[in-house]
XYZ file of C-alpha atoms in Angstrom:
743
model
C -0.203 0.126 0.021
C 2.702 2.299 0.915
C 4.640 1.719 -2.595
C 1.187 2.472 -4.288
C 0.874 5.805 -2.461
C 4.379 6.701 -3.002
C 3.932 5.974 -6.935
C 0.914 8.127 -7.048
C 2.505 11.055 -5.391
C 5.544 10.541 -7.782
C 2.996 10.728 -10.719
C 1.250 13.893 -9.405
C 4.690 15.530 -9.009
C 5.646 14.660 -12.445
C 2.502 16.006 -13.685
C 2.698 19.021 -11.968
C 6.395 19.573 -13.035
C 5.296 18.905 -16.725
C 2.405 21.294 -16.372
C 4.900 23.990 -14.974
C 7.005 23.416 -17.947
C 4.344 23.983 -20.440
C 3.431 27.176 -18.808
C 7.246 28.185 -18.835
C 7.428 27.425 -22.458
C 4.343 29.350 -23.208
C 5.530 32.407 -21.051
C 8.973 32.033 -22.939
C 7.303 31.961 -26.468
C 4.965 35.031 -25.898
C 8.083 36.940 -24.355
C 9.729 36.491 -27.685
C 7.011 37.973 -29.805
C 6.723 41.257 -27.078
C 8.219 44.700 -27.967
C 9.974 46.425 -25.178
C 6.893 48.610 -24.866
C 4.551 45.764 -24.469
C 7.057 44.033 -21.841
C 7.077 47.312 -19.879
C 3.229 47.450 -19.952
C 2.830 44.182 -18.323
C 4.626 45.973 -15.431
C 2.175 48.669 -15.185
C -0.964 48.888 -12.969
C -3.666 51.435 -13.174
C -6.733 52.060 -10.945
C -10.253 52.351 -12.252
C -12.200 55.660 -12.101
C -14.469 54.691 -9.310
C -14.529 52.863 -6.080
C -10.917 53.505 -5.457
C -9.096 52.798 -2.327
C -6.778 55.611 -3.151
C -6.406 58.860 -5.001
C -7.961 58.063 -8.601
C -5.548 58.652 -11.229
C -7.134 60.770 -14.001
C -5.802 59.496 -17.206
C -8.159 60.352 -20.552
C -5.857 57.876 -22.335
C -6.382 54.736 -20.071
C -8.595 52.876 -22.526
C -6.199 53.520 -25.491
C -3.395 52.317 -23.449
C -5.004 49.030 -22.542
C -5.888 48.540 -26.412
C -2.247 49.174 -27.084
C -1.074 46.611 -24.663
C 0.609 48.950 -22.361
C -1.137 48.258 -19.034
C -1.124 44.721 -17.577
C -3.346 45.247 -14.576
C -6.122 47.117 -13.251
C -7.390 47.807 -9.460
C -10.892 48.803 -8.375
C -12.797 47.510 -11.221
C -15.881 46.267 -9.509
C -18.246 43.606 -10.843
C -18.422 40.844 -13.570
C -19.879 43.799 -16.159
C -16.957 46.232 -15.739
C -14.162 43.566 -15.359
C -15.615 42.295 -18.635
C -15.650 45.683 -20.432
C -12.009 46.273 -19.470
C -10.825 42.976 -20.575
C -12.502 43.234 -23.794
C -10.284 46.306 -24.641
C -7.240 44.204 -23.646
C -8.376 41.554 -26.073
C -8.150 44.247 -28.885
C -4.464 44.683 -28.213
C -1.902 43.049 -30.595
C -0.914 40.117 -28.420
C -4.297 39.926 -26.581
C -2.608 39.493 -23.163
C -5.261 39.448 -20.607
C -5.637 42.165 -17.655
C -5.296 41.164 -14.176
C -7.907 42.571 -11.666
C -6.818 43.326 -8.256
C -8.920 44.611 -5.365
C -8.412 45.170 -1.559
C -10.566 42.231 -0.487
C -9.410 42.643 3.119
C -12.067 40.930 5.345
C -14.996 40.146 2.916
C -16.075 41.287 -0.332
C -20.051 41.336 -0.336
C -20.347 39.521 2.959
C -18.149 41.438 5.497
C -16.242 39.479 8.208
C -14.880 40.976 11.224
C -11.596 43.136 10.919
C -8.444 41.046 10.476
C -7.565 42.088 13.950
C -10.748 41.188 15.465
C -10.400 37.800 13.754
C -7.155 37.223 15.027
C -8.756 37.598 18.685
C -10.680 34.355 17.577
C -7.583 32.357 17.796
C -9.297 30.068 15.450
C -7.294 29.293 12.359
C -10.315 27.272 10.743
C -12.496 30.116 11.026
C -9.819 32.479 9.804
C -9.288 30.627 6.687
C -13.088 30.001 6.103
C -13.519 33.670 6.129
C -10.866 33.982 3.379
C -12.372 31.293 1.340
C -15.574 32.785 1.552
C -14.357 36.341 0.458
C -12.360 34.660 -2.331
C -15.217 32.726 -3.640
C -17.441 36.058 -3.857
C -14.479 38.111 -5.195
C -13.497 35.733 -7.961
C -17.162 35.337 -8.843
C -17.217 39.081 -9.378
C -14.443 39.163 -11.865
C -11.412 39.855 -9.191
C -8.484 37.794 -9.913
C -6.109 39.190 -6.972
C -6.501 40.478 -3.518
C -4.174 42.610 -1.795
C -4.257 40.560 1.337
C -3.256 39.327 3.941
C -1.439 42.133 5.656
C 1.095 40.162 7.884
C 2.803 43.082 9.714
C 3.563 42.777 13.334
C 2.760 45.674 15.068
C 3.320 46.701 18.905
C 1.938 50.309 18.553
C -1.836 50.777 18.474
C -1.535 54.371 17.464
C -0.831 52.854 13.959
C -4.353 52.723 12.206
C -3.420 49.730 10.173
C -3.184 47.409 13.203
C -6.873 46.818 12.331
C -5.549 45.131 8.997
C -3.006 42.583 10.691
C -3.010 39.695 13.313
C -1.620 41.925 16.198
C 1.945 41.928 18.192
C 2.943 38.306 18.201
C 5.080 36.720 15.778
C 4.002 33.044 16.309
C 0.436 33.858 16.298
C 0.758 36.146 13.472
C 2.532 33.307 11.362
C -0.248 30.829 11.913
C -2.952 33.424 10.776
C -0.895 34.452 7.770
C -0.633 30.955 6.485
C -4.280 30.200 7.098
C -5.304 33.539 5.277
C -3.242 32.557 2.220
C -4.757 29.036 1.935
C -8.233 30.643 2.561
C -7.711 33.244 -0.500
C -6.039 30.889 -2.829
C -8.008 27.431 -2.061
C -6.720 24.173 -3.552
C -4.886 25.908 -6.500
C -4.663 29.071 -8.599
C -7.073 28.836 -11.383
C -9.866 27.451 -9.777
C -13.073 29.731 -10.060
C -13.393 30.042 -6.325
C -9.753 31.132 -5.869
C -8.098 34.478 -6.008
C -4.258 35.300 -5.609
C -3.154 36.381 -2.169
C -0.756 39.371 -1.860
C 1.289 39.282 1.140
C 2.040 42.796 2.345
C 3.917 44.940 3.464
C 7.378 43.638 2.791
C 8.750 44.588 5.178
C 8.542 45.925 8.950
C 5.970 48.302 8.082
C 4.140 47.774 11.343
C 7.156 49.150 13.168
C 6.654 52.924 11.929
C 8.243 55.166 14.289
C 5.710 56.621 16.487
C 2.671 54.668 15.123
C 2.647 57.315 12.201
C 1.525 55.856 9.003
C 4.226 55.628 6.271
C 6.747 56.616 8.630
C 10.422 55.203 8.850
C 11.699 51.995 10.379
C 14.794 51.588 12.327
C 15.643 48.176 13.478
C 18.551 45.628 13.976
C 18.936 42.673 11.380
C 18.327 40.253 14.291
C 14.907 41.850 15.118
C 13.789 42.006 11.528
C 14.413 38.262 11.112
C 13.262 37.011 14.358
C 10.090 39.228 14.848
C 9.034 40.677 11.653
C 10.013 38.419 8.777
C 8.617 35.019 9.914
C 4.935 35.915 9.051
C 6.023 36.342 5.447
C 7.926 33.226 5.173
C 4.996 31.448 6.522
C 2.636 33.076 3.900
C 5.250 32.097 1.074
C 5.252 28.516 2.682
C 1.392 28.559 2.132
C 1.967 29.194 -1.337
C 1.320 32.952 -1.852
C 1.210 34.118 -5.324
C 2.419 37.401 -4.773
C 4.217 40.069 -2.400
C 3.520 43.808 -1.985
C 6.332 45.921 -0.667
C 6.041 48.919 1.658
C 5.765 52.388 1.977
C 8.349 52.874 4.684
C 12.023 53.071 4.646
C 14.042 50.447 6.742
C 17.294 51.498 8.198
C 17.453 54.325 5.570
C 16.525 52.394 2.545
C 13.041 52.624 1.166
C 11.392 48.959 1.210
C 10.252 49.666 -2.697
C 13.982 49.934 -3.840
C 15.434 47.812 -1.250
C 17.667 45.202 -2.870
C 18.346 43.181 0.638
C 14.642 42.592 1.162
C 13.633 41.706 -2.334
C 16.528 40.258 -4.123
C 18.532 39.040 -1.331
C 15.784 37.559 1.027
C 12.550 37.077 -0.842
C 13.883 36.196 -4.394
C 17.186 34.907 -3.102
C 17.127 33.265 0.269
C 13.493 32.012 0.033
C 13.357 31.475 -3.945
C 9.985 33.216 -4.201
C 8.683 32.679 -7.896
C 5.711 34.925 -8.033
C 5.940 38.742 -8.499
C 6.133 41.574 -6.369
C 3.972 44.672 -6.680
C 4.600 48.167 -5.384
C 2.097 49.601 -2.835
C 0.137 52.542 -4.428
C 2.596 54.924 -5.867
C 5.594 53.787 -3.569
C 8.028 53.764 -6.364
C 7.369 57.488 -7.075
C 7.510 58.542 -3.472
C 11.315 57.346 -3.415
C 11.608 60.953 -4.756
C 9.739 62.464 -1.663
C 12.062 59.986 0.597
C 14.939 61.939 -0.742
C 16.326 58.703 -2.118
C 15.936 59.189 -5.719
C 16.258 62.463 -7.614
C 13.317 62.068 -9.939
C 10.923 59.293 -11.257
C 13.508 58.039 -13.610
C 16.024 57.104 -10.850
C 13.092 55.789 -8.855
C 12.243 53.412 -11.683
C 15.951 52.504 -11.658
C 16.043 51.776 -7.949
C 12.902 49.757 -7.988
C 13.496 47.447 -10.860
C 16.925 46.664 -9.671
C 15.706 46.054 -6.215
C 13.030 43.490 -7.415
C 9.689 45.370 -7.632
C 7.936 43.762 -10.507
C 4.851 45.762 -11.066
C 4.426 49.473 -10.593
C 0.952 50.519 -9.035
C 0.001 53.821 -10.118
C 3.341 55.597 -10.224
C 4.119 55.569 -13.876
C 7.594 55.213 -13.168
C 7.993 52.349 -15.179
C 5.788 53.281 -18.090
C 7.720 56.230 -18.990
C 11.237 55.704 -18.072
C 12.297 51.881 -18.212
C 12.537 51.661 -21.791
C 15.089 54.741 -21.748
C 16.782 52.918 -18.873
C 17.435 49.973 -21.222
C 18.475 51.810 -24.052
C 21.105 53.614 -21.843
C 22.279 50.354 -20.730
C 21.756 50.996 -17.066
C 19.103 48.402 -16.769
C 19.451 44.956 -18.179
C 16.669 43.668 -20.351
C 17.177 40.492 -18.477
C 15.591 42.264 -15.295
C 12.595 43.263 -17.392
C 12.183 39.826 -18.841
C 12.305 38.445 -15.310
C 9.657 40.721 -14.140
C 7.372 40.079 -17.076
C 7.817 36.327 -16.748
C 6.767 36.331 -13.240
C 3.511 38.234 -14.163
C 2.530 36.145 -17.297
C 3.149 32.972 -15.427
C 0.364 33.806 -12.936
C -1.858 34.905 -15.964
C -1.552 31.343 -17.256
C -1.959 29.903 -14.145
C -5.352 31.721 -13.638
C -6.549 30.275 -16.893
C -6.718 33.954 -18.295
C -4.899 33.011 -21.620
C -7.519 30.105 -21.956
C -10.477 32.373 -21.269
C -10.018 35.881 -20.483
C -13.608 36.121 -19.039
C -13.850 33.078 -17.003
C -14.213 35.122 -13.797
C -16.815 37.398 -15.211
C -19.881 35.116 -15.224
C -22.987 36.881 -14.085
C -24.905 33.848 -13.054
C -22.132 32.637 -10.911
C -21.570 36.119 -9.054
C -25.434 35.944 -8.268
C -25.226 32.866 -6.800
C -22.065 33.349 -4.893
C -22.929 36.955 -3.603
C -26.321 35.452 -2.106
C -25.150 32.295 -0.858
C -26.811 31.875 2.739
C -23.869 29.761 4.056
C -21.744 32.799 3.830
C -23.821 34.756 6.116
C -23.582 31.898 8.687
C -19.890 31.805 8.499
C -19.758 35.458 8.955
C -21.758 35.198 12.176
C -19.722 32.217 13.396
C -16.647 34.337 12.951
C -18.045 37.379 14.455
C -19.170 35.653 17.710
C -15.641 34.161 17.988
C -13.954 37.512 17.508
C -15.598 39.259 20.514
C -13.671 39.377 23.775
C -15.312 39.706 27.147
C -12.859 42.203 29.124
C -14.717 42.345 32.483
C -17.896 40.564 33.760
C -18.388 41.587 37.541
C -21.369 39.984 39.623
C -22.375 37.924 36.566
C -23.796 41.003 34.858
C -23.735 39.015 31.684
C -25.293 37.092 30.261
C -28.445 39.047 30.320
C -31.473 36.977 31.393
C -34.266 36.626 28.889
C -36.830 37.297 31.213
C -35.583 40.820 31.744
C -38.500 43.043 31.326
C -36.866 46.307 29.955
C -33.536 47.135 28.182
C -32.237 50.498 27.490
C -30.011 50.427 24.344
C -28.079 53.715 24.505
C -24.884 55.210 22.291
C -23.995 56.395 18.874
C -23.266 52.767 17.503
C -26.894 51.262 18.247
C -28.590 51.991 15.085
C -25.656 52.311 12.836
C -25.354 50.025 9.821
C -22.267 50.703 7.672
C -20.160 51.593 10.906
C -20.272 47.931 11.442
C -18.411 47.002 8.394
C -15.125 48.647 9.726
C -12.292 50.013 7.565
C -11.043 48.475 4.280
C -14.570 46.961 3.570
C -15.631 46.548 -0.150
C -18.794 48.789 -0.937
C -20.774 47.556 -3.935
C -22.842 50.064 -5.402
C -25.811 47.868 -5.834
C -26.127 46.871 -2.150
C -28.293 48.425 0.175
C -26.269 48.058 3.528
C -29.204 49.289 5.576
C -30.807 45.959 4.570
C -27.811 43.721 4.012
C -26.043 44.553 7.474
C -27.647 43.515 10.915
C -27.307 46.736 13.119
C -26.844 46.155 16.933
C -30.472 47.380 17.182
C -31.756 44.781 14.886
C -29.641 42.082 16.253
C -31.214 42.794 19.810
C -34.671 43.079 18.514
C -34.298 39.782 16.777
C -33.112 38.147 20.031
C -35.522 39.343 22.932
C -39.094 38.021 23.134
C -42.331 40.003 23.130
C -42.429 40.293 26.862
C -39.168 42.530 26.687
C -39.315 46.058 26.160
C -36.207 47.738 24.257
C -35.537 51.627 24.795
C -33.066 53.790 22.827
C -31.368 57.031 23.408
C -28.275 58.054 21.290
C -26.821 60.016 24.045
C -24.062 61.671 22.041
C -22.080 61.353 18.655
C -18.977 59.429 18.392
C -16.836 62.517 18.455
C -17.386 66.125 19.250
C -18.230 67.954 22.390
C -21.996 68.048 22.353
C -23.563 66.447 25.626
C -27.170 67.609 24.754
C -28.324 63.888 24.586
C -27.285 63.112 27.980
C -30.306 64.064 29.815
C -32.572 61.868 27.385
C -30.001 59.077 27.676
C -30.239 59.206 31.718
C -33.742 59.230 31.793
C -34.111 56.311 29.365
C -31.467 54.333 31.515
C -33.460 54.944 34.534
C -36.438 53.163 33.027
C -34.677 49.879 32.370
C -33.718 46.898 34.301
C -30.324 46.654 32.463
C -28.499 49.320 30.326
C -26.443 48.291 27.078
C -24.163 51.105 26.148
C -22.452 51.036 22.641
C -19.525 53.127 22.000
C -16.259 53.430 20.285
C -14.426 54.633 17.198
C -15.812 55.606 13.833
C -15.109 52.851 11.392
C -12.635 55.289 9.581
C -10.888 56.023 12.841
C -8.537 52.948 12.301
C -6.981 51.901 8.962
C -4.548 53.555 6.543
C -3.508 57.022 7.154
C -5.664 56.723 10.450
C -2.874 57.113 12.911
C -3.897 58.700 16.242
C -1.797 60.216 18.926
C -4.544 59.897 21.414
C -6.301 56.540 21.545
C -8.592 57.428 24.349
C -12.394 57.016 23.478
C -13.028 59.849 21.270
C -15.559 62.812 22.201
C -17.540 62.868 25.189
C -18.573 59.232 25.281
C -16.726 58.149 28.430
C -18.628 61.061 29.969
C -21.796 59.569 28.922
C -20.589 56.131 30.369
C -20.102 58.033 33.759
C -23.717 59.568 33.563
C -25.261 56.390 32.788
C -23.199 54.359 35.475
C -24.435 56.951 38.035
C -27.921 55.833 37.539
C -27.012 52.858 39.637
C -28.434 50.333 37.027
C -26.452 47.317 35.768
C -24.605 48.719 32.833
C -22.845 46.703 29.948
C -20.569 48.702 27.762
C -19.624 47.619 23.938
C -16.581 48.772 22.604
C -16.428 49.079 18.763
C -13.035 49.820 17.541
C -10.341 48.781 15.027
C -7.433 49.136 17.584
C -6.772 48.665 21.302
C -8.036 51.949 22.827
C -7.594 53.541 26.357
C -10.924 53.383 28.377
C -9.534 53.239 32.010
C -12.680 54.825 33.793
C -14.895 52.416 32.127
C -12.767 49.528 32.702
C -12.456 50.232 36.374
C -16.116 51.334 37.167
C -18.377 49.488 34.739
C -19.324 46.007 35.696
C -19.344 44.394 32.066
C -16.960 45.433 29.286
C -17.134 43.736 25.959
C -14.984 44.446 23.020
C -16.765 43.927 19.893
C -14.188 45.424 17.478
C -16.062 46.046 14.017
C -17.535 42.763 13.151
C -19.222 43.061 9.809
C -22.370 41.973 8.208
C -23.782 39.786 11.071
C -22.570 42.276 13.677
C -25.878 42.754 15.442
C -26.934 39.084 15.678
C -23.201 38.083 16.913
C -23.428 40.747 19.491
C -26.925 39.805 20.673
C -25.801 35.879 20.919
C -23.059 36.729 23.318
C -25.111 39.432 25.570
C -27.785 36.769 26.094
C -25.477 33.542 26.399
C -26.648 31.799 23.342
C -22.653 32.240 22.239
C -20.197 32.001 25.331
C -17.494 34.405 24.317
C -14.120 32.717 23.814
C -12.025 35.583 22.137
C -8.411 36.397 23.333
C -6.506 39.629 22.804
C -3.962 39.486 19.992
C -2.526 42.885 21.230
C -1.772 44.257 24.668
C -3.881 47.090 25.615
C -2.150 50.009 27.328
C -3.008 51.986 30.446
C -1.928 55.073 28.688
C -0.365 56.200 25.603
C 2.881 56.844 27.169
C 3.412 53.083 27.683
C 3.412 52.743 23.961
C 4.998 50.542 22.287
C 3.877 47.786 24.627
C 4.075 44.267 24.202
C 4.177 41.050 26.277
C 7.409 39.490 25.153
C 9.876 42.109 26.097
C 13.268 41.669 27.294
C 14.366 42.064 30.819
C 16.746 44.736 31.629
C 19.660 44.680 34.281
C 17.306 46.261 36.495
C 13.733 44.705 36.454
C 11.108 45.844 38.873
C 10.174 43.112 41.344
C 6.794 44.388 41.435
C 4.281 47.324 40.378
C 5.209 49.467 43.362
C 8.978 49.313 43.063
C 10.267 52.592 41.120
C 13.522 53.491 42.648
C 16.318 52.800 40.251
C 14.677 50.038 38.367
C 13.011 50.075 34.790
C 9.732 51.591 35.673
C 7.483 54.616 35.406
C 7.357 56.822 38.613
C 3.669 57.956 37.510
C 2.447 54.631 36.021
C 2.318 50.978 36.325
C 4.468 48.975 33.870
C 1.727 46.276 33.424
C -0.724 46.712 30.694
C -4.501 47.252 31.423
C -5.304 44.116 29.587
C -2.618 41.589 28.628
C -1.991 39.735 25.325
C -3.799 36.559 25.184
C -6.437 37.739 27.690
C -10.161 37.223 27.492
C -12.967 35.922 29.880
C -15.839 33.520 29.518
C -18.969 32.930 31.062
C -17.724 29.639 32.571
C -14.522 28.869 34.491
C -11.568 26.742 33.386
C -9.165 24.886 36.002
C -5.671 23.739 34.839
C -3.786 21.082 36.776
C -1.592 18.084 36.477
C 1.411 19.523 34.178
C 3.733 16.664 33.356
C 6.737 16.573 31.136
C 7.580 13.544 29.267
C 11.306 14.337 30.252
C 13.022 17.018 31.934
C 16.369 16.820 29.820
C 16.524 16.340 26.133
C 18.906 16.536 23.138
C 18.232 18.793 20.086
C 17.122 15.671 18.170
C 14.587 14.739 20.753
C 10.898 16.071 21.955
C 9.485 16.638 24.974
C 5.748 16.037 25.443
C 3.731 18.387 27.702
C 0.515 17.539 29.217
C -2.011 18.714 31.496
C -5.761 18.540 32.470
C -8.031 21.270 31.470
C -11.354 21.167 33.250
C -14.499 23.131 32.585
C -15.503 23.824 36.490
C -18.393 26.267 35.582
C -21.861 25.829 34.733
C -22.056 26.260 30.781
C -20.190 24.994 27.832
C -17.366 27.034 26.758
C -14.070 27.319 24.751
C -10.556 28.138 26.206
C -7.531 29.021 24.245
C -4.775 27.391 26.165
C -1.440 28.642 25.833
C 2.249 27.603 25.647
C 4.898 29.858 26.577
C 8.493 29.296 26.699
C 11.410 31.164 28.482
C 15.128 30.724 27.591
C 16.674 31.560 30.775
C 20.147 32.198 29.557
C 21.367 32.772 26.038
C 24.183 34.253 23.948
C 21.866 37.258 23.290
C 18.995 38.362 25.587
C 15.859 36.718 25.187
C 12.184 37.625 25.969
C 10.739 37.097 29.204
C 8.307 34.776 27.680
C 7.285 33.817 23.912
C 4.187 32.142 22.757
C 5.132 28.896 21.043
C 1.820 26.784 20.741
C -1.959 27.091 21.517
C -5.044 25.075 21.127
C -8.600 26.383 21.268
C -10.470 23.702 23.343
C -14.256 23.276 23.693
C -15.383 21.620 27.119
C -18.994 20.926 28.183
C -19.819 21.840 31.900
C -18.165 19.568 34.426
C -15.997 18.052 31.379
C -12.268 17.459 31.451
C -9.592 16.883 28.862
C -5.883 16.167 28.713
C -4.168 18.581 26.637
C -0.861 17.852 24.745
C 1.964 19.907 23.184
C 5.111 19.036 21.726
C 8.360 21.093 22.183
C 11.140 20.496 19.824
C 14.202 22.191 18.689
C 12.139 24.565 16.600
C 10.233 25.929 19.254
C 13.439 26.315 21.213
C 15.540 28.234 18.282
C 16.274 31.853 17.716
C 18.419 33.993 15.853
C 21.740 34.581 17.597
C 24.082 37.383 17.109
C 25.447 35.981 13.647
C 21.924 35.560 12.354
C 22.197 31.773 12.858
C 18.971 30.090 13.393
C 19.823 28.069 16.429
C 18.823 26.334 19.726
C 21.328 26.784 22.509
C 21.844 24.271 25.320
C 20.665 25.214 28.594
C 17.667 25.767 30.862
C 14.164 26.635 29.798
C 11.048 27.158 31.675
C 7.451 25.942 29.986
C 4.477 27.867 31.182
C 0.897 26.936 30.264
C -1.525 30.069 30.731
C -4.916 31.525 30.010
C -3.035 34.658 28.844
C 0.642 35.903 28.738
C -0.257 37.445 32.226
C -2.218 34.547 33.675
C 0.292 31.563 33.780
C -1.427 28.542 35.475
C 1.397 25.930 35.361
C 5.144 25.743 34.885
C 7.964 23.707 35.053
C 11.629 23.542 33.934
C 13.582 21.464 31.505
C 16.992 21.399 30.177
C 18.317 21.127 26.468
C 21.555 19.166 26.620
C 24.527 19.302 24.366
C 24.488 16.517 21.796
């Protein structure tokens, strides 16, 4: 049987190799027939004239240039009708090379899922992959070939607006999520009609922008780059990512778009990436503003030399590459390599066989109205919600409650629930498509429960005129639910905030409602960690809902009434104040660590603030309680070729079924370089019925003990380690020591 299986795998491998050879032959044959202008055209991407996710480029010659074969890709072309129209223009070109259509499908297409950061809070890799799978199915049916996702940037600074687009602060969790999202977008293989090309961004280290200010510089050691910021990109590549996008920032003084080390040495060299690299919007031209290139021509030279294959919206390649080749400064081999990478993907997508295969109106109609997609969105939304506080069992709310006051500026909003980076289709009435929080509560409560509403205040601004009505409404209720937070466009690209406290007078509204003496539940809608100390300290129940998408209202209602027991855990540390930022759990110890929160004299501490965060990485409550016991290690000493089995018992000692994200952390006690105080190295999401217990097992191997030393060697050093099992990075339940021996 084993021989038959091996033979079958060999046949599959040989078939795949032969198929690739056929594609490569076709690419090479086509390349020989292309003029240099047509080659450069394949490296040129324009936006459409509507639905832009950036500045619209006004070019009256756009259609003529497509007919002339001078454009290889378009973005922001929405729907089968328009993608077909543009593809028809490409089919009038001399060589009839089809266009690639790209779109920012970040967390859903028509069916909007929770923000990526919110999905990361689920710690549920299957749910995250399914969300990307649904998004790909809808996008591909609508004519989209390529999504500019996932964003895999690690970020430890919640002032940076784009934290909403990634998976948070941790390299291990971020790598697992990057892999899942690529698999979700690309499905079984490129060319399937429910698959889109993933584009892993932003290469690299964009999430470390100084001061959390978007597009800003990044300055870091090579070891930090390799150990913290590059692994999610490598995980995405290992998942088969078709494309990469470089980033706006400079890193150590070199713009990423023109960075040979990142793109040639690492991505296409050491990692042997065979797909293509696209610039971010206008980032080739922006090297002039960086002060790195004196003009657009020099920017084009730097970008193509560094390995940027496609120019998104700069026109740097369009008007300069041919001259650079003529002058002998750029080898035609560099141009040919970039063109081949792009053509190869067009062949793999099947576009040369049928340029319109993704523009099928009947398939689009079916995919965009598949009820299973809404079910997946509801499941993802529920899993993304994080219960931060629940004193006196304020939650879940009893279904026999007589009167509920639902107060706040978010309660009756629809499109706010979509969050930033959502696709807006012109034919969709989002007031009917999205379940508002008010609608969700109405769907949930019975006829015997009365719902009262008051807005209270706006999201931002200083007007408190609505406070009096809100207070009177609260006084009439048995329980009050307050829905507050950011506007959906307060987090996202170009949405950095120096002050991440709750905007406007919303926390004053919380104080006024809390003063009524009624039980209060606060829902916080946001795309990043916010600071809300008074609310956290004084309100009995706080729920972090992020922005949850199409099914937001139903998901929130299910959690509030206990039909879904919240299981989310924070993927980012929540600071007490902005002055703690950047803040993250896996920091290095100093030579003068504080022994406790009150020690401030000549130790690494603030004299006016605790070192600890308000809510730590990995934190999240449940309506039930879990007990950890019986930690066992299969060995206390191992060689690097061996493994340790870690086991313990997890018990649900509460009264309802619940899910717990059990987290395994490791600490390398002494190393040739300073190591973090602890590092996430594995996790499992475990569902247990009330009273149920289960033995949980993890395996520790050399890979989990390895790190980059000062010579950038990936190695595991002999020595003493501590293994910790916790409910969060700050709530370690079990721990033990073991030793890695010298072989």
